[in-house]
Amino acid sequence: VENIRDFVLGMNDGLVELLGAVTGLSAVYVHNPKIVGISGLIVGVAGALSMGIGAFISVRSQRQVNESVKQRMEVLFRVSSERAKEELMERLLESGMPEDVAKEVAEKLSSNESAIISLLVQGGNEDEIRSAFYTGLAYLTGIAFPVLPYFIASSSLLALPLSIFLAGTALAVVASVISILSGISVRKKIFEMVVTGLGAAFLSYLFGRLMESLFHISAL
């Protein structure tokens, strides 16, 4: 499940960010679609590396925190099981559990070290390398949809509609997967992701036009 999450989120980021990038560049390099495509690839590879490294650091840090908490609780349980029970109760109360229920749970688990530790340690035991790989790979997969048309079309304005169509279709697929995994409305999620993605692309295009007007760089 964690790897599916990493892949879906990575692909979504790649789609939205690169669609925005190539749309903005299309307003500047109207007659140079390959420059837009190559620039998109450069941005995409940098983004994939950044996402992969971010996932690696995030998962690794969480695992290290979990291990630290586990070791501390093991020591605390050996020194004072009563203090471990109090800490469990505090954590249960912080999570919103009613006081009487939290007290009952803490009392029943007071002699069960492994149960207390499993409740206090947040998150699972994800593999940071696998998480980084799936996130980076998904990002690279996502950039293919908005970038590919710029290596085929004769102008950026011809490539742009196809880029938007491919990216929008891919966003709809990603939204469907997210909806299935989370149990929310498929139609609502597709609408949300496609509209926000295309909205970002539209704003990027306007920004590109602004840069072209200010610096007159369309012929570069």
Coordinates of N, CA and C in Angstrom, one line a residue:
V1 N 0.8 -1.2 0.0 CA 0.0 0.0 0.0 C 0.9 1.3 0.0
E2 N 1.9 1.2 0.8 CA 2.8 2.4 0.9 C 3.4 2.7 -0.5
N3 N 3.8 1.6 -1.2 CA 4.5 1.9 -2.5 C 3.5 2.4 -3.6
I4 N 2.2 1.9 -3.5 CA 1.2 2.5 -4.3 C 1.0 3.9 -4.1
R5 N 1.0 4.3 -2.8 CA 0.8 5.7 -2.4 C 2.0 6.5 -2.9
D6 N 3.2 6.0 -2.8 CA 4.4 6.8 -3.3 C 4.3 6.9 -4.8
F7 N 3.8 5.9 -5.5 CA 3.8 6.0 -7.0 C 2.7 7.0 -7.4
V8 N 1.5 6.9 -6.8 CA 0.4 7.8 -7.2 C 0.8 9.2 -6.9
L9 N 1.3 9.5 -5.7 CA 1.7 10.9 -5.4 C 2.8 11.4 -6.2
G10 N 3.8 10.6 -6.5 CA 4.9 11.0 -7.4 C 4.4 11.3 -8.8
M11 N 3.6 10.4 -9.3 CA 3.1 10.7 -10.7 C 2.2 11.9 -10.8
N12 N 1.4 12.1 -9.7 CA 0.6 13.3 -9.7 C 1.4 14.6 -9.7
D13 N 2.5 14.6 -8.9 CA 3.4 15.8 -8.8 C 4.0 16.0 -10.2
G14 N 4.5 14.9 -10.8 CA 5.2 15.0 -12.1 C 4.2 15.6 -13.1
L15 N 3.0 15.1 -13.2 CA 2.0 15.6 -14.1 C 1.7 17.1 -14.0
V16 N 1.4 17.5 -12.8 CA 1.0 18.9 -12.5 C 2.2 19.8 -12.7
E17 N 3.3 19.5 -12.1 CA 4.5 20.4 -12.2 C 5.0 20.6 -13.7
L18 N 5.1 19.5 -14.4 CA 5.6 19.6 -15.7 C 4.6 20.1 -16.7
L19 N 3.3 19.9 -16.5 CA 2.3 20.5 -17.3 C 2.4 22.0 -17.2
G20 N 2.5 22.5 -15.9 CA 2.7 23.9 -15.7 C 3.9 24.5 -16.4
A21 N 5.0 23.7 -16.3 CA 6.3 24.2 -16.8 C 6.2 24.3 -18.3
V22 N 5.8 23.2 -19.0 CA 5.8 23.3 -20.5 C 4.7 24.2 -21.0
T23 N 3.7 24.4 -20.3 CA 2.6 25.4 -20.7 C 3.2 26.8 -20.6
G24 N 3.9 27.1 -19.5 CA 4.5 28.4 -19.4 C 5.6 28.6 -20.5
L25 N 6.4 27.6 -20.7 CA 7.5 27.7 -21.8 C 6.9 27.8 -23.2
S26 N 5.7 27.2 -23.4 CA 5.1 27.3 -24.7 C 4.8 28.7 -25.1
A27 N 4.5 29.6 -24.1 CA 4.2 31.0 -24.4 C 5.4 31.7 -24.7
V28 N 6.6 31.2 -24.4 CA 7.8 31.9 -24.7 C 8.5 31.4 -25.9
Y29 N 8.5 30.1 -26.1 CA 9.2 29.4 -27.2 C 8.1 28.9 -28.2
V30 N 7.3 29.7 -28.8 CA 6.2 29.3 -29.6 C 6.7 28.5 -30.8
H31 N 7.8 28.9 -31.4 CA 8.3 28.2 -32.6 C 9.4 27.2 -32.3
N32 N 9.7 27.0 -31.1 CA 10.8 26.0 -30.7 C 10.3 25.0 -29.7
P33 N 9.4 24.1 -30.2 CA 8.8 23.1 -29.3 C 9.9 22.1 -28.7
K34 N 10.9 21.9 -29.4 CA 12.0 21.0 -28.9 C 12.7 21.6 -27.7
I35 N 12.8 22.9 -27.7 CA 13.4 23.6 -26.5 C 12.5 23.4 -25.3
V36 N 11.2 23.5 -25.6 CA 10.2 23.3 -24.5 C 10.3 21.9 -24.0
G37 N 10.4 20.9 -24.9 CA 10.5 19.5 -24.5 C 11.7 19.2 -23.7
I38 N 12.9 19.7 -24.2 CA 14.2 19.4 -23.6 C 14.2 20.1 -22.2
S39 N 13.7 21.3 -22.1 CA 13.6 22.0 -20.9 C 12.7 21.3 -19.9
G40 N 11.6 20.8 -20.4 CA 10.7 20.0 -19.5 C 11.4 18.7 -19.0
L41 N 12.2 18.1 -19.8 CA 12.9 16.9 -19.4 C 13.9 17.2 -18.3
I42 N 14.6 18.3 -18.5 CA 15.6 18.7 -17.5 C 14.9 19.0 -16.2
V43 N 13.8 19.8 -16.2 CA 13.1 20.1 -15.0 C 12.5 18.8 -14.4
G44 N 12.1 17.9 -15.3 CA 11.5 16.6 -14.8 C 12.5 15.7 -14.1
V45 N 13.7 15.6 -14.7 CA 14.7 14.8 -14.0 C 15.2 15.4 -12.7
A46 N 15.3 16.7 -12.7 CA 15.7 17.3 -11.4 C 14.6 17.1 -10.4
G47 N 13.3 17.2 -10.8 CA 12.2 17.0 -9.9 C 12.1 15.6 -9.4
A48 N 12.4 14.6 -10.3 CA 12.4 13.2 -9.9 C 13.4 12.9 -8.8
L49 N 14.6 13.5 -9.0 CA 15.7 13.3 -8.1 C 15.3 13.9 -6.7
S50 N 14.8 15.2 -6.8 CA 14.3 15.9 -5.6 C 13.3 15.1 -4.8
M51 N 12.3 14.6 -5.6 CA 11.2 13.8 -5.0 C 11.7 12.5 -4.3
G52 N 12.6 11.9 -5.1 CA 13.1 10.6 -4.6 C 14.0 10.8 -3.3
I53 N 14.8 11.9 -3.3 CA 15.6 12.2 -2.1 C 14.7 12.6 -1.0
G54 N 13.7 13.4 -1.3 CA 12.8 13.8 -0.2 C 12.0 12.6 0.4
A55 N 11.6 11.6 -0.4 CA 11.0 10.4 0.1 C 11.9 9.6 0.9
F56 N 13.2 9.5 0.5 CA 14.2 8.7 1.2 C 14.4 9.3 2.6
I57 N 14.6 10.6 2.6 CA 14.9 11.3 3.9 C 13.7 11.2 4.9
S58 N 12.5 11.4 4.3 CA 11.3 11.4 5.1 C 11.0 10.0 5.7
V59 N 11.1 9.0 4.9 CA 10.8 7.6 5.4 C 11.9 7.2 6.4
R60 N 13.2 7.5 6.1 CA 14.3 7.1 6.9 C 14.2 7.9 8.3
S61 N 13.9 9.1 8.3 CA 13.7 9.9 9.5 C 12.6 9.3 10.4
Q62 N 11.5 9.0 9.7 CA 10.4 8.4 10.5 C 10.8 7.1 11.1
R63 N 11.5 6.3 10.4 CA 11.9 5.0 10.9 C 12.9 5.2 12.1
Q64 N 13.8 6.2 12.0 CA 14.7 6.4 13.1 C 14.0 6.9 14.3
V65 N 13.0 7.8 14.1 CA 12.2 8.2 15.3 C 11.5 7.1 15.9
N66 N 10.9 6.2 15.1 CA 10.2 5.0 15.6 C 11.1 4.1 16.5
E67 N 12.3 3.9 15.9 CA 13.3 3.1 16.6 C 13.7 3.7 17.9
S68 N 13.9 5.0 17.9 CA 14.3 5.7 19.2 C 13.2 5.6 20.2
V69 N 11.9 5.8 19.8 CA 10.8 5.7 20.7 C 10.7 4.3 21.3
K70 N 10.9 3.3 20.4 CA 10.8 1.9 20.8 C 11.9 1.6 21.9
Q71 N 13.1 2.1 21.6 CA 14.2 1.8 22.6 C 13.9 2.5 23.9
R72 N 13.4 3.7 23.8 CA 13.1 4.5 25.1 C 12.0 3.8 25.9
M73 N 11.0 3.3 25.2 CA 9.9 2.7 25.9 C 10.3 1.3 26.5
E74 N 11.2 0.6 25.8 CA 11.7 -0.7 26.3 C 12.5 -0.4 27.6
V75 N 13.3 0.6 27.7 CA 14.0 1.0 28.9 C 13.0 1.4 30.0
L76 N 12.1 2.3 29.6 CA 11.1 2.8 30.6 C 10.3 1.7 31.2
F77 N 9.9 0.7 30.3 CA 9.1 -0.4 30.8 C 9.8 -1.3 31.8
R78 N 11.1 -1.4 31.5 CA 11.9 -2.3 32.5 C 12.1 -1.5 33.8
V79 N 12.3 -0.2 33.7 CA 12.5 0.6 34.9 C 11.3 0.8 35.7
S80 N 10.2 1.2 35.0 CA 8.9 1.5 35.7 C 7.8 1.3 34.7
S81 N 7.1 0.2 34.9 CA 6.0 -0.1 34.0 C 4.8 0.8 34.3
E82 N 4.8 1.4 35.5 CA 3.7 2.3 35.9 C 3.9 3.6 35.1
R83 N 5.1 4.0 34.9 CA 5.4 5.3 34.1 C 5.1 5.0 32.7
A84 N 5.3 3.8 32.2 CA 5.0 3.5 30.8 C 3.5 3.5 30.6
K85 N 2.8 3.0 31.6 CA 1.3 3.1 31.5 C 0.8 4.5 31.4
E86 N 1.4 5.4 32.3 CA 1.0 6.8 32.3 C 1.2 7.5 30.9
E87 N 2.4 7.1 30.3 CA 2.7 7.7 29.0 C 1.7 7.3 28.0
L88 N 1.4 6.0 28.0 CA 0.4 5.5 27.1 C -1.0 6.2 27.3
M89 N -1.4 6.4 28.5 CA -2.6 7.1 28.8 C -2.6 8.5 28.2
E90 N -1.5 9.2 28.4 CA -1.3 10.5 27.9 C -1.5 10.6 26.4
R91 N -0.9 9.6 25.7 CA -0.9 9.6 24.3 C -2.3 9.3 23.8
L92 N -3.1 8.4 24.5 CA -4.4 8.1 24.2 C -5.3 9.3 24.4
L93 N -5.1 10.0 25.4 CA -5.9 11.2 25.7 C -5.6 12.3 24.6
E94 N -4.4 12.4 24.2 CA -4.0 13.4 23.1 C -4.7 13.0 21.8
S95 N -4.9 11.8 21.6 CA -5.6 11.3 20.3 C -7.1 11.6 20.3
G96 N -7.6 12.0 21.5 CA -9.1 12.3 21.6 C -9.9 11.2 22.2
M97 N -9.3 10.2 22.7 CA -10.0 9.1 23.4 C -10.5 9.6 24.7
P98 N -11.8 9.3 25.1 CA -12.3 9.7 26.4 C -11.5 9.2 27.5
E99 N -11.4 9.9 28.6 CA -10.5 9.6 29.7 C -10.8 8.3 30.4
D100 N -12.1 7.9 30.5 CA -12.4 6.6 31.1 C -12.0 5.5 30.3
V101 N -12.2 5.6 28.9 CA -11.8 4.6 28.0 C -10.3 4.5 28.0
A102 N -9.6 5.6 27.9 CA -8.1 5.6 27.9 C -7.5 4.9 29.2
K103 N -8.1 5.2 30.3 CA -7.7 4.6 31.6 C -7.9 3.1 31.6
E104 N -9.0 2.7 31.0 CA -9.3 1.2 30.9 C -8.3 0.5 30.0
V105 N -8.1 1.1 28.8 CA -7.1 0.5 27.9 C -5.7 0.5 28.5
A106 N -5.3 1.6 29.1 CA -3.9 1.6 29.7 C -3.8 0.6 30.8
E107 N -4.9 0.4 31.6 CA -4.8 -0.6 32.7 C -4.7 -2.0 32.1
K108 N -5.5 -2.3 31.1 CA -5.5 -3.7 30.5 C -4.2 -4.0 29.8
L109 N -3.5 -3.0 29.3 CA -2.3 -3.2 28.6 C -1.0 -3.0 29.4
S110 N -1.2 -2.6 30.7 CA -0.1 -2.2 31.5 C 1.0 -3.3 31.7
S111 N 0.7 -4.5 31.5 CA 1.7 -5.6 31.6 C 2.1 -6.1 30.2
N112 N 1.6 -5.5 29.2 CA 1.9 -6.0 27.8 C 2.9 -5.0 27.1
E113 N 4.1 -5.2 27.2 CA 5.1 -4.3 26.7 C 5.0 -4.1 25.2
S114 N 4.9 -5.2 24.4 CA 4.8 -5.1 23.0 C 3.6 -4.3 22.5
A115 N 2.5 -4.5 23.2 CA 1.2 -3.8 22.8 C 1.4 -2.3 23.1
I116 N 2.0 -1.9 24.2 CA 2.2 -0.5 24.5 C 3.1 0.2 23.5
I117 N 4.2 -0.5 23.2 CA 5.1 0.0 22.2 C 4.5 0.2 20.8
S118 N 3.7 -0.8 20.4 CA 3.1 -0.7 19.1 C 2.1 0.5 19.0
L119 N 1.4 0.8 20.1 CA 0.5 1.9 20.2 C 1.3 3.3 20.2
L120 N 2.4 3.3 20.8 CA 3.2 4.5 21.0 C 4.0 4.9 19.7
V121 N 4.4 3.8 19.0 CA 5.3 4.0 17.8 C 4.4 4.3 16.6
Q122 N 4.5 5.4 16.0 CA 3.7 5.8 14.9 C 4.3 5.3 13.6
G123 N 3.4 4.9 12.6 CA 3.8 4.6 11.3 C 4.3 3.2 11.2
G124 N 4.6 2.7 10.0 CA 5.1 1.3 9.8 C 6.6 1.3 9.6
N125 N 7.0 0.2 9.1 CA 8.4 0.0 8.8 C 8.7 0.0 7.3
E126 N 8.5 1.1 6.7 CA 8.7 1.3 5.3 C 10.2 1.3 5.0
D127 N 10.5 0.8 3.7 CA 11.9 0.8 3.3 C 12.1 2.1 2.5
E128 N 13.1 2.9 3.0 CA 13.3 4.2 2.4 C 13.9 4.1 1.0
I129 N 14.7 3.1 0.6 CA 15.2 3.0 -0.7 C 14.0 2.7 -1.7
R130 N 13.2 1.7 -1.3 CA 12.1 1.4 -2.2 C 11.1 2.6 -2.3
S131 N 10.9 3.3 -1.2 CA 10.0 4.5 -1.3 C 10.6 5.5 -2.3
A132 N 11.9 5.8 -2.2 CA 12.5 6.8 -3.0 C 12.5 6.3 -4.5
F133 N 12.7 5.0 -4.7 CA 12.6 4.5 -6.1 C 11.3 4.7 -6.7
Y134 N 10.2 4.3 -6.0 CA 8.9 4.3 -6.6 C 8.4 5.8 -6.8
T135 N 8.8 6.7 -5.8 CA 8.4 8.1 -6.0 C 9.1 8.7 -7.2
G136 N 10.4 8.5 -7.3 CA 11.2 9.1 -8.4 C 10.7 8.5 -9.8
L137 N 10.5 7.2 -9.8 CA 10.0 6.5 -11.0 C 8.7 7.1 -11.5
A138 N 7.8 7.2 -10.5 CA 6.4 7.7 -10.8 C 6.5 9.1 -11.3
Y139 N 7.4 10.0 -10.7 CA 7.5 11.3 -11.2 C 8.0 11.4 -12.7
L140 N 8.9 10.5 -13.0 CA 9.4 10.4 -14.4 C 8.3 9.9 -15.3
T141 N 7.5 9.0 -14.8 CA 6.4 8.5 -15.6 C 5.4 9.7 -15.9
G142 N 5.1 10.5 -14.9 CA 4.2 11.6 -15.0 C 4.6 12.6 -16.0
I143 N 6.0 12.9 -16.1 CA 6.4 14.0 -17.0 C 6.3 13.6 -18.4
A144 N 6.2 12.3 -18.7 CA 6.2 11.8 -20.1 C 4.9 12.3 -20.8
F145 N 3.8 12.4 -20.2 CA 2.6 12.8 -20.8 C 2.6 14.2 -21.3
P146 N 2.9 15.2 -20.5 CA 2.9 16.6 -21.0 C 4.1 17.0 -21.8
V147 N 5.2 16.2 -21.8 CA 6.4 16.6 -22.5 C 6.5 16.0 -23.9
L148 N 6.0 14.7 -24.1 CA 6.1 14.0 -25.3 C 5.7 14.8 -26.6
P149 N 4.5 15.4 -26.5 CA 4.1 16.1 -27.7 C 5.0 17.2 -28.3
Y150 N 5.9 17.7 -27.5 CA 6.8 18.8 -27.9 C 8.0 18.2 -28.8
F151 N 8.1 16.9 -28.8 CA 9.1 16.3 -29.6 C 8.5 15.8 -30.9
I152 N 7.2 16.0 -31.1 CA 6.5 15.6 -32.3 C 6.0 16.7 -33.1
A153 N 5.4 17.7 -32.4 CA 4.7 18.8 -33.1 C 5.7 19.8 -33.7
S154 N 5.2 20.5 -34.7 CA 6.1 21.5 -35.4 C 6.1 22.9 -34.7
S155 N 5.2 23.1 -33.8 CA 5.2 24.3 -33.0 C 4.7 24.0 -31.6
S156 N 5.0 24.9 -30.7 CA 4.6 24.7 -29.3 C 3.1 24.8 -29.2
L157 N 2.5 25.7 -30.0 CA 1.0 25.9 -29.9 C 0.3 24.7 -30.4
L158 N 0.9 23.9 -31.3 CA 0.3 22.7 -31.7 C 0.4 21.6 -30.7
A159 N 1.6 21.6 -30.0 CA 1.9 20.6 -29.0 C 1.1 20.8 -27.7
L160 N 0.8 22.0 -27.4 CA 0.1 22.4 -26.2 C -1.2 21.7 -25.9
P161 N -2.2 21.7 -26.9 CA -3.5 21.1 -26.7 C -3.3 19.6 -26.4
L162 N -2.4 18.9 -27.2 CA -2.2 17.5 -27.0 C -1.6 17.2 -25.6
S163 N -0.7 18.1 -25.2 CA 0.0 18.0 -23.9 C -1.1 18.1 -22.8
I164 N -2.0 19.0 -22.9 CA -3.0 19.2 -21.9 C -4.0 18.0 -21.9
F165 N -4.3 17.5 -23.1 CA -5.2 16.3 -23.2 C -4.6 15.1 -22.5
L166 N -3.3 14.8 -22.9 CA -2.6 13.6 -22.3 C -2.5 13.8 -20.8
A167 N -2.1 15.0 -20.3 CA -1.9 15.2 -18.9 C -3.2 15.1 -18.2
G168 N -4.3 15.7 -18.8 CA -5.6 15.6 -18.2 C -6.1 14.2 -18.0
T169 N -5.9 13.4 -19.1 CA -6.3 12.0 -19.1 C -5.6 11.2 -18.0
A170 N -4.3 11.5 -17.9 CA -3.4 10.8 -16.9 C -3.9 11.2 -15.5
L171 N -4.2 12.5 -15.3 CA -4.6 13.0 -14.0 C -6.0 12.3 -13.6
A172 N -6.8 12.1 -14.6 CA -8.1 11.4 -14.3 C -7.9 10.0 -13.8
V173 N -6.9 9.3 -14.5 CA -6.6 8.0 -14.1 C -6.0 7.9 -12.6
V174 N -5.1 8.8 -12.4 CA -4.5 8.9 -11.0 C -5.6 9.2 -10.0
A175 N -6.5 10.2 -10.3 CA -7.6 10.5 -9.4 C -8.5 9.3 -9.1
S176 N -8.7 8.5 -10.2 CA -9.5 7.3 -10.0 C -8.9 6.3 -9.0
V177 N -7.5 6.1 -9.2 CA -6.8 5.2 -8.3 C -6.9 5.7 -6.8
I178 N -6.6 7.0 -6.7 CA -6.7 7.6 -5.3 C -8.1 7.4 -4.7
S179 N -9.1 7.6 -5.5 CA -10.5 7.5 -5.0 C -10.8 6.0 -4.6
I180 N -10.3 5.1 -5.4 CA -10.5 3.7 -5.0 C -9.8 3.3 -3.7
L181 N -8.5 3.8 -3.6 CA -7.8 3.5 -2.4 C -8.3 4.2 -1.1
S182 N -8.9 5.4 -1.3 CA -9.4 6.1 -0.1 C -10.9 6.0 0.1
G183 N -11.6 5.5 -0.9 CA -13.0 5.3 -0.7 C -13.9 6.5 -0.9
I184 N -13.3 7.6 -1.6 CA -14.1 8.8 -1.8 C -14.7 8.8 -3.2
S185 N -15.5 9.8 -3.5 CA -16.2 9.8 -4.8 C -15.2 10.0 -5.9
V186 N -15.3 9.1 -6.9 CA -14.4 9.1 -8.1 C -14.6 10.4 -8.9
R187 N -15.9 10.7 -9.1 CA -16.2 11.9 -10.0 C -15.6 13.1 -9.3
K188 N -15.8 13.3 -8.0 CA -15.4 14.4 -7.3 C -13.9 14.6 -7.3
K189 N -13.2 13.5 -7.1 CA -11.7 13.5 -7.1 C -11.2 13.8 -8.5
I190 N -11.8 13.2 -9.5 CA -11.3 13.5 -10.9 C -11.5 15.0 -11.2
F191 N -12.6 15.5 -10.9 CA -12.9 17.0 -11.1 C -11.9 17.8 -10.3
E192 N -11.7 17.5 -9.1 CA -10.7 18.3 -8.3 C -9.3 18.3 -8.9
M193 N -8.8 17.1 -9.2 CA -7.4 17.0 -9.7 C -7.3 17.6 -11.1
V194 N -8.2 17.3 -12.0 CA -8.1 17.8 -13.4 C -8.2 19.4 -13.4
V195 N -9.2 19.9 -12.6 CA -9.4 21.4 -12.6 C -8.2 22.1 -12.0
T196 N -7.6 21.5 -10.9 CA -6.5 22.2 -10.3 C -5.2 22.1 -11.2
G197 N -5.1 20.9 -11.8 CA -3.9 20.7 -12.7 C -4.0 21.6 -13.9
L198 N -5.2 21.7 -14.5 CA -5.3 22.6 -15.7 C -5.3 24.1 -15.3
G199 N -5.8 24.3 -14.1 CA -5.7 25.7 -13.6 C -4.3 26.2 -13.4
A200 N -3.4 25.3 -12.9 CA -2.0 25.6 -12.7 C -1.4 25.8 -14.1
A201 N -1.8 25.0 -15.0 CA -1.2 25.2 -16.4 C -1.6 26.5 -17.0
F202 N -2.8 26.9 -16.8 CA -3.3 28.2 -17.3 C -2.6 29.3 -16.7
L203 N -2.4 29.3 -15.4 CA -1.7 30.4 -14.7 C -0.2 30.4 -15.2
S204 N 0.4 29.2 -15.4 CA 1.8 29.2 -15.9 C 1.9 29.8 -17.3
Y205 N 0.9 29.5 -18.2 CA 0.9 30.1 -19.5 C 0.8 31.6 -19.4
L206 N 0.0 32.1 -18.6 CA -0.1 33.6 -18.4 C 1.2 34.2 -17.9
F207 N 1.8 33.5 -17.0 CA 3.1 33.9 -16.5 C 4.2 33.9 -17.6
G208 N 4.1 32.9 -18.5 CA 5.0 32.8 -19.6 C 4.8 33.9 -20.6
R209 N 3.6 34.2 -20.8 CA 3.3 35.4 -21.7 C 3.8 36.7 -21.1
L210 N 3.7 36.8 -19.8 CA 4.2 38.0 -19.2 C 5.7 38.1 -19.3
M211 N 6.4 37.0 -19.1 CA 7.9 37.0 -19.2 C 8.3 37.3 -20.7
E212 N 7.5 36.8 -21.6 CA 7.9 37.0 -23.0 C 7.7 38.5 -23.4
S213 N 6.6 39.1 -22.8 CA 6.4 40.5 -23.1 C 7.4 41.4 -22.4
L214 N 7.8 41.0 -21.2 CA 8.7 41.9 -20.5 C 10.1 41.8 -21.0
F215 N 10.6 40.6 -21.4 CA 12.0 40.4 -21.7 C 12.2 40.1 -23.2
H216 N 11.1 39.9 -24.0 CA 11.2 39.7 -25.4 C 12.2 38.6 -25.7
I217 N 11.9 37.4 -25.2 CA 12.8 36.3 -25.3 C 12.2 35.1 -26.2
S218 N 11.2 35.4 -26.9 CA 10.5 34.3 -27.7 C 11.4 33.9 -28.9
A219 N 12.3 34.7 -29.3 CA 13.2 34.3 -30.4 C 14.5 33.6 -30.0
L220 N 14.7 33.5 -28.7 CA 15.9 32.8 -28.2 C 15.9 31.3 -28.5

